[in-house]
PDB file of C-alpha atoms in Angstrom:
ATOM      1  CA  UNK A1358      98.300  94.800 102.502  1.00 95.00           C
ATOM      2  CA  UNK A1359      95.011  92.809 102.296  1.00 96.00           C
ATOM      3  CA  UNK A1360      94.137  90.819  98.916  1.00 95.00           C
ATOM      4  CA  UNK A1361      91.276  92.185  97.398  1.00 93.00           C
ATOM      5  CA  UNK A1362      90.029  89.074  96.178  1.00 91.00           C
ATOM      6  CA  UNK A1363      90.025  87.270  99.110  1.00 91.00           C
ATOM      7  CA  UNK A1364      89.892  90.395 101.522  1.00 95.00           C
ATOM      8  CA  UNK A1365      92.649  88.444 103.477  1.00 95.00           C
ATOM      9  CA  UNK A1366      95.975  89.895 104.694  1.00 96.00           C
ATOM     10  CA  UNK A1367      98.883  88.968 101.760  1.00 97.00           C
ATOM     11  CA  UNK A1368     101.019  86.547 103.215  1.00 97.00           C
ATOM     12  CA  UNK A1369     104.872  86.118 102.467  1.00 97.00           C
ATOM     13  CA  UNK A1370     104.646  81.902 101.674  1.00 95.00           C
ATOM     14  CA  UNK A1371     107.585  79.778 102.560  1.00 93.00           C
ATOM     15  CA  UNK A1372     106.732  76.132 101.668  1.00 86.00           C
ATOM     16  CA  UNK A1373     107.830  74.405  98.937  1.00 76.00           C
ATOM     17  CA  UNK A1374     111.534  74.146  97.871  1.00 78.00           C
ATOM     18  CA  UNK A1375     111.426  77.554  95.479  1.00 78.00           C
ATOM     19  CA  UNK A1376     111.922  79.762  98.339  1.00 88.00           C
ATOM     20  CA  UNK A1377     109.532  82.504 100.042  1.00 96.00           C
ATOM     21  CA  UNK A1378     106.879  84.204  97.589  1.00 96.00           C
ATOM     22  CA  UNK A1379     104.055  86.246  97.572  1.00 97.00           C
ATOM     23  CA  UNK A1380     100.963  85.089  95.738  1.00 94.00           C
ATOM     24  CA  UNK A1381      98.818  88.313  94.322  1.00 96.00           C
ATOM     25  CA  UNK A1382      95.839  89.097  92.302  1.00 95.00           C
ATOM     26  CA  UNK A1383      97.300  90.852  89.438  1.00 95.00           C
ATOM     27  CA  UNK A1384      95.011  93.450  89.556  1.00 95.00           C
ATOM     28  CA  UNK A1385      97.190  94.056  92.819  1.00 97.00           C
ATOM     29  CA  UNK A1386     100.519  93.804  91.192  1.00 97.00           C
ATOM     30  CA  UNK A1387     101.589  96.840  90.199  1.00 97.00           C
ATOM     31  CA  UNK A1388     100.619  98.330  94.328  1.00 97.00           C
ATOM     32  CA  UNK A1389     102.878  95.756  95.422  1.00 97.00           C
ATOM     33  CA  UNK A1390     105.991  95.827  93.194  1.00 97.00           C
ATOM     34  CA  UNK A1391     105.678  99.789  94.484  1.00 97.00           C
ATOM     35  CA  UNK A1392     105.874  98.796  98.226  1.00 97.00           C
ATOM     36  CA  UNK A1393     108.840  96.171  97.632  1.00 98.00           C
ATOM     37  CA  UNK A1394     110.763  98.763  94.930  1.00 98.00           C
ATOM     38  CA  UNK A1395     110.146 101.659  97.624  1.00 97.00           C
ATOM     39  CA  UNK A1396     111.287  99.204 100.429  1.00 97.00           C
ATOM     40  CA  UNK A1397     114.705  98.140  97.774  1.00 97.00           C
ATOM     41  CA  UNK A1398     113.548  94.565  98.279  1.00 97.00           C
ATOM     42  CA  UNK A1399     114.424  92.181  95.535  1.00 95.00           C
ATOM     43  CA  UNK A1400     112.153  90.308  93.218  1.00 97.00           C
ATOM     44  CA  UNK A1401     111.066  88.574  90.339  1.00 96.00           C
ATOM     45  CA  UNK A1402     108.170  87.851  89.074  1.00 96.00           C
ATOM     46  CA  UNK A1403     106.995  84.478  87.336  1.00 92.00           C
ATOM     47  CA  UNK A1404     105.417  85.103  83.670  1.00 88.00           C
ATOM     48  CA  UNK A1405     102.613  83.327  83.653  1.00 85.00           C
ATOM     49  CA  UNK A1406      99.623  84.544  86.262  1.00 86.00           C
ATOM     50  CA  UNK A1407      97.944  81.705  87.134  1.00 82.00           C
ATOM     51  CA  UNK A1408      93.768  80.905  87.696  1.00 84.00           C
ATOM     52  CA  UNK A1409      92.569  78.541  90.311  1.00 77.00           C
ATOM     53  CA  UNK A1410      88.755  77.666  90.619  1.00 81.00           C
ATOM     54  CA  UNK A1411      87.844  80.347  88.146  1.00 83.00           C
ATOM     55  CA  UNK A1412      88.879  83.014  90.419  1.00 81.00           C
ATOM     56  CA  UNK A1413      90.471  86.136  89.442  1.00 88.00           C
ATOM     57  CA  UNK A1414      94.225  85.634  87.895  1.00 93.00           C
ATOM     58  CA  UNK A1415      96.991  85.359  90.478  1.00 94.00           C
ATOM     59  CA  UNK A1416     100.672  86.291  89.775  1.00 95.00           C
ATOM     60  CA  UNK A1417     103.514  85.102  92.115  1.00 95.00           C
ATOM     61  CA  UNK A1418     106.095  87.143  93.227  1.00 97.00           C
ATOM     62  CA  UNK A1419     109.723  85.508  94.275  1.00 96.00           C
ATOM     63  CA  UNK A1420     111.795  86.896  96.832  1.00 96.00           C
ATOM     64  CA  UNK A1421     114.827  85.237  96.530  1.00 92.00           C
ATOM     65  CA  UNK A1422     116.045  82.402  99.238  1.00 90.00           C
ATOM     66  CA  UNK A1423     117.677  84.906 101.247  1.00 91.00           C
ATOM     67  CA  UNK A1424     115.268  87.205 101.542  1.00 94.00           C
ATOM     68  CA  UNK A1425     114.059  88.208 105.488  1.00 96.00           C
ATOM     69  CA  UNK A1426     110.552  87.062 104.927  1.00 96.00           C
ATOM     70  CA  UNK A1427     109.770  88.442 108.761  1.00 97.00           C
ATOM     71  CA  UNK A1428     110.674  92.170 107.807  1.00 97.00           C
ATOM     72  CA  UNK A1429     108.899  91.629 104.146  1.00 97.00           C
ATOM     73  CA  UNK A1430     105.294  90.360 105.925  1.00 97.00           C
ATOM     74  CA  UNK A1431     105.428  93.262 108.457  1.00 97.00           C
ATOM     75  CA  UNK A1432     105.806  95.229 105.832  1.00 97.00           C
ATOM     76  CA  UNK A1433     103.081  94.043 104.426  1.00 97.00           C
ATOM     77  CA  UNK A1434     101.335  93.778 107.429  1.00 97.00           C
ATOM     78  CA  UNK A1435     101.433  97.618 107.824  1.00 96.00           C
ATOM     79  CA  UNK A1436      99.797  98.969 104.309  1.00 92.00           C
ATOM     80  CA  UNK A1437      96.137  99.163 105.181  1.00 78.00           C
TER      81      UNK A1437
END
């Protein structure tokens, strides 16, 4: 699934002490929460999106520390 802000592929994020996430325009949000809901991956997402260099809003999207962030990012690797 490629961001269509940055026109890079999304990528499942595992630093930090939170656990793995998935950091998405929000215009892009609703297209993903279909891929993980169709895929019965868990998830939460954090209420406030979040703006960096006044670039389009981003929201994040927690997995869950036990989540199998290899099978999530070919997942994602595989929606053109």
């Amino acid at each position: 699934m490629i961001d269509t802000v940055t026109k890079k592929q999304l990528k499942v994020s595992t630093d930090g002490t939170a656990g793995p996430y998935i950091m998405v325009p929000v215009i892009q949000l609703a297209d993903l929460k279909m891929v993980l809901d169709k895929h019965n991956l868990s998830y939460s997402i954090e209420e406030e999106a979040i703006s960096l260099n006044d670039a389009p809003e981003v929201a994040i999207v927690d997995l869950g520390r036990k989540a199998d962030v290899q099978a999530i990012q070919i997942i994602l690797n595989s929606i053109q």
